[in-house]
Amino acid sequence: MCGRYASSADAAELTEIFEIDEVAGPLPAPAWNIAPTDAIPAIFERPRDGNRRRLLAEVRWGLVPSWSKDASGAARLINARVETVGEKPAFRKAFASRRCLLPADGYYEWYTLPGAGAGKPVKQPYFISPADGGVFAMAGLYEFWKAPDGSWLTTATVITTSATDEVGHLHDRMPMSVPADNWSAWLDPGFGSDARALLTVPVSGLSFHPVSTAVNKVANDGPELVEPVAV
């Protein structure tokens, strides 16, 4: 976890929800089958003219530390464990001052069901999302990486924790969220304390349901992927 998710809110919706000051360039199109290294929307704050500006921008999912020689390892760093995020070399600098929010409709997990008769077990995808249908503000980190040609790449990772009993039977990890009251502190590059205190585990208010195995193929996309199916 988290290896696939959906994020369909457009710039206008995200600007209103997260009180965005500036949309920095074009955003990726709404997507219901986001996979590692895909472009995703992210919210973060940067200093501008002596003030903090809250930006909504496109980044790439899979963090590339600033010291990396190349970007090839990004797909391995799509998640950062909250238990070690402040200590691991790949994440600790970003955790100190480059925290972000990654808006999502929800995320997918695969649960192994017994096969019919003597058939092989089946990996059934489930979609997990806020029960109220709102945007899930996943806790994330972002990083800037300068390529050998001088171009810049901005990447991000999702912070995860042990799953609650509510969804723990599907997978043992889940994304952490940031309550709205803590958004400002979480995004503040100068926040001086351990920012883990600002995070929460969505212990209630989550719903989940089985969805089509069409989501297994990354080329498939569309709102039908999150619709419930019978199993």
PDB file of C-alpha atoms in Angstrom:
ATOM      1  CA  MET A   1       0.000   0.000   0.000  1.00  0.00           C
ATOM      2  CA  CYS A   2      -0.651   2.344  -1.525  1.00  0.00           C
ATOM      3  CA  GLY A   3       0.010   1.131  -5.070  1.00  0.00           C
ATOM      4  CA  ARG A   4      -2.971   2.465  -7.032  1.00  0.00           C
ATOM      5  CA  TYR A   5      -5.460   5.213  -6.378  1.00  0.00           C
ATOM      6  CA  ALA A   6      -8.033   7.515  -7.947  1.00  0.00           C
ATOM      7  CA  SER A   7      -8.028  11.314  -8.040  1.00  0.00           C
ATOM      8  CA  SER A   8     -10.768  12.897 -10.124  1.00  0.00           C
ATOM      9  CA  ALA A   9     -11.359  16.369  -8.613  1.00  0.00           C
ATOM     10  CA  ASP A  10     -10.510  19.180 -11.035  1.00  0.00           C
ATOM     11  CA  ALA A  11      -8.516  22.349 -10.352  1.00  0.00           C
ATOM     12  CA  ALA A  12     -11.599  24.390  -9.439  1.00  0.00           C
ATOM     13  CA  GLU A  13     -12.776  21.837  -6.876  1.00  0.00           C
ATOM     14  CA  LEU A  14      -9.326  21.426  -5.326  1.00  0.00           C
ATOM     15  CA  THR A  15      -8.790  25.194  -5.235  1.00  0.00           C
ATOM     16  CA  GLU A  16     -11.992  25.632  -3.236  1.00  0.00           C
ATOM     17  CA  ILE A  17     -11.443  22.695  -0.880  1.00  0.00           C
ATOM     18  CA  PHE A  18      -7.792  23.428  -0.085  1.00  0.00           C
ATOM     19  CA  GLU A  19      -7.868  27.252  -0.374  1.00  0.00           C
ATOM     20  CA  ILE A  20      -5.230  27.293  -3.101  1.00  0.00           C
ATOM     21  CA  ASP A  21      -3.417  30.568  -3.827  1.00  0.00           C
ATOM     22  CA  GLU A  22      -1.988  29.530  -7.173  1.00  0.00           C
ATOM     23  CA  VAL A  23      -2.426  26.712  -9.670  1.00  0.00           C
ATOM     24  CA  ALA A  24       1.139  26.239 -10.887  1.00  0.00           C
ATOM     25  CA  GLY A  25       0.823  25.077 -14.476  1.00  0.00           C
ATOM     26  CA  PRO A  26      -1.471  22.499 -16.046  1.00  0.00           C
ATOM     27  CA  LEU A  27      -2.662  19.620 -13.888  1.00  0.00           C
ATOM     28  CA  PRO A  28      -2.985  15.963 -14.855  1.00  0.00           C
ATOM     29  CA  ALA A  29      -6.399  14.930 -16.094  1.00  0.00           C
ATOM     30  CA  PRO A  30      -8.799  13.234 -13.660  1.00  0.00           C
ATOM     31  CA  ALA A  31      -7.764   9.588 -13.275  1.00  0.00           C
ATOM     32  CA  TRP A  32      -9.240   6.508 -11.635  1.00  0.00           C
ATOM     33  CA  ASN A  33      -6.270   4.167 -12.035  1.00  0.00           C
ATOM     34  CA  ILE A  34      -3.158   6.072 -10.980  1.00  0.00           C
ATOM     35  CA  ALA A  35      -0.037   3.915 -10.930  1.00  0.00           C
ATOM     36  CA  PRO A  36       3.556   4.513  -9.786  1.00  0.00           C
ATOM     37  CA  THR A  37       5.443   7.157 -11.813  1.00  0.00           C
ATOM     38  CA  ASP A  38       2.169   8.674 -13.098  1.00  0.00           C
ATOM     39  CA  ALA A  39       1.565  12.416 -12.892  1.00  0.00           C
ATOM     40  CA  ILE A  40      -0.568  13.384  -9.877  1.00  0.00           C
ATOM     41  CA  PRO A  41      -1.885  16.611  -8.292  1.00  0.00           C
ATOM     42  CA  ALA A  42      -0.222  17.800  -5.091  1.00  0.00           C
ATOM     43  CA  ILE A  43      -0.720  20.692  -2.682  1.00  0.00           C
ATOM     44  CA  PHE A  44       2.261  22.302  -0.993  1.00  0.00           C
ATOM     45  CA  GLU A  45       3.457  25.671   0.247  1.00  0.00           C
ATOM     46  CA  ARG A  46       6.489  27.642  -0.869  1.00  0.00           C
ATOM     47  CA  PRO A  47       7.843  31.033   0.291  1.00  0.00           C
ATOM     48  CA  ARG A  48       7.038  33.860  -2.112  1.00  0.00           C
ATOM     49  CA  ASP A  49       7.756  37.564  -1.455  1.00  0.00           C
ATOM     50  CA  GLY A  50       8.081  36.944   2.258  1.00  0.00           C
ATOM     51  CA  ASN A  51       4.830  34.992   2.480  1.00  0.00           C
ATOM     52  CA  ARG A  52       3.782  31.373   2.181  1.00  0.00           C
ATOM     53  CA  ARG A  53       1.878  30.591  -1.009  1.00  0.00           C
ATOM     54  CA  ARG A  54      -0.270  27.468  -1.211  1.00  0.00           C
ATOM     55  CA  LEU A  55       0.269  25.863  -4.595  1.00  0.00           C
ATOM     56  CA  LEU A  56      -1.561  23.183  -6.534  1.00  0.00           C
ATOM     57  CA  ALA A  57       0.789  21.557  -9.012  1.00  0.00           C
ATOM     58  CA  GLU A  58       1.548  18.421 -10.969  1.00  0.00           C
ATOM     59  CA  VAL A  59       4.208  16.106  -9.561  1.00  0.00           C
ATOM     60  CA  ARG A  60       5.240  12.551 -10.342  1.00  0.00           C
ATOM     61  CA  TRP A  61       4.363   9.693  -7.996  1.00  0.00           C
ATOM     62  CA  GLY A  62       7.501   7.989  -6.717  1.00  0.00           C
ATOM     63  CA  LEU A  63       9.967  10.103  -4.781  1.00  0.00           C
ATOM     64  CA  VAL A  64      13.417  10.770  -6.202  1.00  0.00           C
ATOM     65  CA  PRO A  65      15.730  12.088  -3.449  1.00  0.00           C
ATOM     66  CA  SER A  66      17.703  15.192  -4.399  1.00  0.00           C
ATOM     67  CA  TRP A  67      20.975  13.250  -4.102  1.00  0.00           C
ATOM     68  CA  SER A  68      19.930  10.438  -6.484  1.00  0.00           C
ATOM     69  CA  LYS A  69      22.172   9.843  -9.482  1.00  0.00           C
ATOM     70  CA  ASP A  70      19.148   9.080 -11.648  1.00  0.00           C
ATOM     71  CA  ALA A  71      15.356   8.763 -11.389  1.00  0.00           C
ATOM     72  CA  SER A  72      15.167   5.025 -12.014  1.00  0.00           C
ATOM     73  CA  GLY A  73      14.338   4.106  -8.408  1.00  0.00           C
ATOM     74  CA  ALA A  74      11.200   6.258  -8.170  1.00  0.00           C
ATOM     75  CA  ALA A  75       8.759   3.347  -8.459  1.00  0.00           C
ATOM     76  CA  ARG A  76      10.265   1.814  -5.309  1.00  0.00           C
ATOM     77  CA  LEU A  77       9.609   4.974  -3.263  1.00  0.00           C
ATOM     78  CA  ILE A  78       5.884   5.500  -3.804  1.00  0.00           C
ATOM     79  CA  ASN A  79       5.274   4.965  -0.062  1.00  0.00           C
ATOM     80  CA  ALA A  80       7.083   6.114   3.082  1.00  0.00           C
ATOM     81  CA  ARG A  81       6.431   4.309   6.363  1.00  0.00           C
ATOM     82  CA  VAL A  82       5.423   6.779   9.087  1.00  0.00           C
ATOM     83  CA  GLU A  83       7.376   4.761  11.634  1.00  0.00           C
ATOM     84  CA  THR A  84      10.701   5.605   9.944  1.00  0.00           C
ATOM     85  CA  VAL A  85       9.949   8.587   7.690  1.00  0.00           C
ATOM     86  CA  GLY A  86      11.917  10.994   9.873  1.00  0.00           C
ATOM     87  CA  GLU A  87      15.046   8.834   9.902  1.00  0.00           C
ATOM     88  CA  LYS A  88      15.417   7.137   6.510  1.00  0.00           C
ATOM     89  CA  PRO A  89      17.893   8.972   4.246  1.00  0.00           C
ATOM     90  CA  ALA A  90      15.492   8.890   1.283  1.00  0.00           C
ATOM     91  CA  PHE A  91      12.780  10.764   3.188  1.00  0.00           C
ATOM     92  CA  ARG A  92      14.143  12.647   6.196  1.00  0.00           C
ATOM     93  CA  LYS A  93      14.992  15.943   4.426  1.00  0.00           C
ATOM     94  CA  ALA A  94      11.638  16.033   2.668  1.00  0.00           C
ATOM     95  CA  PHE A  95       9.869  15.181   5.923  1.00  0.00           C
ATOM     96  CA  ALA A  96      11.596  18.091   7.636  1.00  0.00           C
ATOM     97  CA  SER A  97      10.456  20.795   5.209  1.00  0.00           C
ATOM     98  CA  ARG A  98       8.752  19.465   2.054  1.00  0.00           C
ATOM     99  CA  ARG A  99       5.449  18.001   3.169  1.00  0.00           C
ATOM    100  CA  CYS A 100       2.417  17.954   0.906  1.00  0.00           C
ATOM    101  CA  LEU A 101      -1.175  16.833   0.560  1.00  0.00           C
ATOM    102  CA  LEU A 102      -2.104  14.353  -2.148  1.00  0.00           C
ATOM    103  CA  PRO A 103      -5.834  14.546  -2.898  1.00  0.00           C
ATOM    104  CA  ALA A 104      -7.543  11.253  -3.685  1.00  0.00           C
ATOM    105  CA  ASP A 105     -11.030   9.832  -4.146  1.00  0.00           C
ATOM    106  CA  GLY A 106      -9.758   6.612  -2.601  1.00  0.00           C
ATOM    107  CA  TYR A 107      -7.279   3.811  -3.148  1.00  0.00           C
ATOM    108  CA  TYR A 108      -7.218   0.168  -4.233  1.00  0.00           C
ATOM    109  CA  GLU A 109      -6.124  -2.966  -2.447  1.00  0.00           C
ATOM    110  CA  TRP A 110      -6.161  -6.581  -3.617  1.00  0.00           C
ATOM    111  CA  TYR A 111      -7.542  -9.330  -1.381  1.00  0.00           C
ATOM    112  CA  THR A 112      -7.075 -13.020  -2.157  1.00  0.00           C
ATOM    113  CA  LEU A 113     -10.353 -14.922  -2.379  1.00  0.00           C
ATOM    114  CA  PRO A 114     -10.552 -18.710  -2.570  1.00  0.00           C
ATOM    115  CA  GLY A 115     -11.107 -20.037  -6.079  1.00  0.00           C
ATOM    116  CA  ALA A 116     -14.380 -21.714  -7.024  1.00  0.00           C
ATOM    117  CA  GLY A 117     -14.202 -25.474  -6.547  1.00  0.00           C
ATOM    118  CA  ALA A 118     -10.627 -26.576  -7.106  1.00  0.00           C
ATOM    119  CA  GLY A 119      -9.746 -23.363  -8.942  1.00  0.00           C
ATOM    120  CA  LYS A 120      -6.858 -21.124  -8.124  1.00  0.00           C
ATOM    121  CA  PRO A 121      -7.301 -18.310  -5.568  1.00  0.00           C
ATOM    122  CA  VAL A 122      -8.395 -15.028  -7.095  1.00  0.00           C
ATOM    123  CA  LYS A 123      -6.960 -11.600  -6.259  1.00  0.00           C
ATOM    124  CA  GLN A 124     -10.010  -9.380  -5.978  1.00  0.00           C
ATOM    125  CA  PRO A 125      -9.504  -5.595  -6.112  1.00  0.00           C
ATOM    126  CA  TYR A 126     -11.335  -3.420  -3.588  1.00  0.00           C
ATOM    127  CA  PHE A 127     -11.798   0.340  -3.609  1.00  0.00           C
ATOM    128  CA  ILE A 128     -11.418   2.060  -0.228  1.00  0.00           C
ATOM    129  CA  SER A 129     -12.683   5.621   0.131  1.00  0.00           C
ATOM    130  CA  PRO A 130     -14.231   8.140   2.553  1.00  0.00           C
ATOM    131  CA  ALA A 131     -17.790   7.057   3.271  1.00  0.00           C
ATOM    132  CA  ASP A 132     -19.040  10.619   2.785  1.00  0.00           C
ATOM    133  CA  GLY A 133     -17.649  10.791  -0.744  1.00  0.00           C
ATOM    134  CA  GLY A 134     -15.296  13.647   0.124  1.00  0.00           C
ATOM    135  CA  VAL A 135     -11.695  14.114  -0.916  1.00  0.00           C
ATOM    136  CA  PHE A 136      -9.146  12.028   0.988  1.00  0.00           C
ATOM    137  CA  ALA A 137      -6.210  14.331   1.877  1.00  0.00           C
ATOM    138  CA  MET A 138      -3.385  11.799   1.927  1.00  0.00           C
ATOM    139  CA  ALA A 139      -0.226  12.810   3.757  1.00  0.00           C
ATOM    140  CA  GLY A 140       2.721  13.078   1.394  1.00  0.00           C
ATOM    141  CA  LEU A 141       6.250  14.345   0.901  1.00  0.00           C
ATOM    142  CA  TYR A 142       7.713  15.978  -2.194  1.00  0.00           C
ATOM    143  CA  GLU A 143      11.212  16.466  -3.486  1.00  0.00           C
ATOM    144  CA  PHE A 144      13.034  18.351  -6.258  1.00  0.00           C
ATOM    145  CA  TRP A 145      15.581  16.481  -8.369  1.00  0.00           C
ATOM    146  CA  LYS A 146      17.867  18.054 -10.960  1.00  0.00           C
ATOM    147  CA  ALA A 147      18.520  15.867 -13.990  1.00  0.00           C
ATOM    148  CA  PRO A 148      21.928  15.789 -15.713  1.00  0.00           C
ATOM    149  CA  ASP A 149      20.505  17.913 -18.546  1.00  0.00           C
ATOM    150  CA  GLY A 150      19.612  20.664 -16.081  1.00  0.00           C
ATOM    151  CA  SER A 151      15.861  20.050 -16.049  1.00  0.00           C
ATOM    152  CA  TRP A 152      13.959  19.674 -12.786  1.00  0.00           C
ATOM    153  CA  LEU A 153      11.662  16.852 -11.706  1.00  0.00           C
ATOM    154  CA  THR A 154       9.245  17.160  -8.780  1.00  0.00           C
ATOM    155  CA  THR A 155       8.197  13.865  -7.211  1.00  0.00           C
ATOM    156  CA  ALA A 156       6.134  12.715  -4.239  1.00  0.00           C
ATOM    157  CA  THR A 157       5.460   9.786  -1.934  1.00  0.00           C
ATOM    158  CA  VAL A 158       2.476   8.730   0.212  1.00  0.00           C
ATOM    159  CA  ILE A 159       3.002   8.254   3.956  1.00  0.00           C
ATOM    160  CA  THR A 160       1.529   4.970   5.212  1.00  0.00           C
ATOM    161  CA  THR A 161       0.815   3.317   8.550  1.00  0.00           C
ATOM    162  CA  SER A 162      -0.587   0.072   9.937  1.00  0.00           C
ATOM    163  CA  ALA A 163      -4.130  -0.448   8.705  1.00  0.00           C
ATOM    164  CA  THR A 164      -7.055  -0.134  11.070  1.00  0.00           C
ATOM    165  CA  ASP A 165      -9.310  -3.081  11.812  1.00  0.00           C
ATOM    166  CA  GLU A 166     -11.857  -1.498   9.504  1.00  0.00           C
ATOM    167  CA  VAL A 167      -9.771  -2.291   6.420  1.00  0.00           C
ATOM    168  CA  GLY A 168      -6.906  -4.288   7.916  1.00  0.00           C
ATOM    169  CA  HIS A 169      -8.258  -7.581   6.616  1.00  0.00           C
ATOM    170  CA  LEU A 170      -7.704  -6.307   3.068  1.00  0.00           C
ATOM    171  CA  HIS A 171      -4.109  -5.145   3.585  1.00  0.00           C
ATOM    172  CA  ASP A 172      -1.853  -4.439   6.549  1.00  0.00           C
ATOM    173  CA  ARG A 173      -0.914  -0.892   5.463  1.00  0.00           C
ATOM    174  CA  MET A 174      -2.946   2.194   4.596  1.00  0.00           C
ATOM    175  CA  PRO A 175      -2.301   5.871   3.799  1.00  0.00           C
ATOM    176  CA  MET A 176      -2.279   8.420   6.593  1.00  0.00           C
ATOM    177  CA  SER A 177      -4.420  11.513   6.279  1.00  0.00           C
ATOM    178  CA  VAL A 178      -4.099  15.097   7.460  1.00  0.00           C
ATOM    179  CA  PRO A 179      -7.162  16.609   9.193  1.00  0.00           C
ATOM    180  CA  ALA A 180      -8.254  19.933   7.710  1.00  0.00           C
ATOM    181  CA  ASP A 181      -7.393  21.747  10.946  1.00  0.00           C
ATOM    182  CA  ASN A 182      -3.770  20.619  10.518  1.00  0.00           C
ATOM    183  CA  TRP A 183      -3.304  21.403   6.825  1.00  0.00           C
ATOM    184  CA  SER A 184      -1.606  24.752   7.445  1.00  0.00           C
ATOM    185  CA  ALA A 185       0.886  23.356   9.959  1.00  0.00           C
ATOM    186  CA  TRP A 186       1.589  20.241   7.854  1.00  0.00           C
ATOM    187  CA  LEU A 187       2.331  22.325   4.765  1.00  0.00           C
ATOM    188  CA  ASP A 188       4.440  24.886   6.658  1.00  0.00           C
ATOM    189  CA  PRO A 189       8.100  24.336   5.615  1.00  0.00           C
ATOM    190  CA  GLY A 190       9.202  25.913   8.893  1.00  0.00           C
ATOM    191  CA  PHE A 191       7.117  23.772  11.236  1.00  0.00           C
ATOM    192  CA  GLY A 192       9.539  23.121  14.076  1.00  0.00           C
ATOM    193  CA  SER A 193       8.203  19.980  15.761  1.00  0.00           C
ATOM    194  CA  ASP A 194       7.812  16.348  14.727  1.00  0.00           C
ATOM    195  CA  ALA A 195       5.114  16.665  12.076  1.00  0.00           C
ATOM    196  CA  ARG A 196       3.944  13.109  12.685  1.00  0.00           C
ATOM    197  CA  ALA A 197       1.791  14.552  15.485  1.00  0.00           C
ATOM    198  CA  LEU A 198      -0.282  16.290  12.804  1.00  0.00           C
ATOM    199  CA  LEU A 199      -1.280  13.051  11.085  1.00  0.00           C
ATOM    200  CA  THR A 200      -4.208  10.792  11.749  1.00  0.00           C
ATOM    201  CA  VAL A 201      -5.297   7.282  10.884  1.00  0.00           C
ATOM    202  CA  PRO A 202      -8.761   7.348   9.312  1.00  0.00           C
ATOM    203  CA  VAL A 203     -10.146   4.961  11.924  1.00  0.00           C
ATOM    204  CA  SER A 204     -13.755   5.533  10.935  1.00  0.00           C
ATOM    205  CA  GLY A 205     -15.692   6.825   8.008  1.00  0.00           C
ATOM    206  CA  LEU A 206     -14.090   4.586   5.408  1.00  0.00           C
ATOM    207  CA  SER A 207     -16.092   2.388   3.081  1.00  0.00           C
ATOM    208  CA  PHE A 208     -14.878  -0.349   0.770  1.00  0.00           C
ATOM    209  CA  HIS A 209     -16.345  -2.532  -1.937  1.00  0.00           C
ATOM    210  CA  PRO A 210     -15.136  -4.951  -4.615  1.00  0.00           C
ATOM    211  CA  VAL A 211     -14.529  -3.505  -8.071  1.00  0.00           C
ATOM    212  CA  SER A 212     -13.860  -4.852 -11.533  1.00  0.00           C
ATOM    213  CA  THR A 213     -10.588  -6.624 -12.248  1.00  0.00           C
ATOM    214  CA  ALA A 214     -10.273  -4.202 -15.156  1.00  0.00           C
ATOM    215  CA  VAL A 215      -8.331  -2.019 -12.716  1.00  0.00           C
ATOM    216  CA  ASN A 216      -5.554  -4.630 -12.804  1.00  0.00           C
ATOM    217  CA  LYS A 217      -4.476  -3.271 -16.178  1.00  0.00           C
ATOM    218  CA  VAL A 218      -2.883   0.167 -15.830  1.00  0.00           C
ATOM    219  CA  ALA A 219      -3.998   1.167 -19.329  1.00  0.00           C
ATOM    220  CA  ASN A 220      -7.639   1.026 -18.215  1.00  0.00           C
ATOM    221  CA  ASP A 221      -9.120   4.194 -16.762  1.00  0.00           C
ATOM    222  CA  GLY A 222     -12.509   5.753 -16.113  1.00  0.00           C
ATOM    223  CA  PRO A 223     -15.059   6.236 -13.320  1.00  0.00           C
ATOM    224  CA  GLU A 224     -16.497   2.772 -13.944  1.00  0.00           C
ATOM    225  CA  LEU A 225     -13.398   1.287 -12.296  1.00  0.00           C
ATOM    226  CA  VAL A 226     -14.554   2.393  -8.833  1.00  0.00           C
ATOM    227  CA  GLU A 227     -18.122   1.109  -9.219  1.00  0.00           C
ATOM    228  CA  PRO A 228     -19.127  -1.866  -7.000  1.00  0.00           C
ATOM    229  CA  VAL A 229     -19.323  -5.352  -8.527  1.00  0.00           C
ATOM    230  CA  ALA A 230     -20.654  -8.627  -7.195  1.00  0.00           C
ATOM    231  CA  VAL A 231     -18.177 -11.309  -6.118  1.00  0.00           C
TER     232      VAL A 231
END
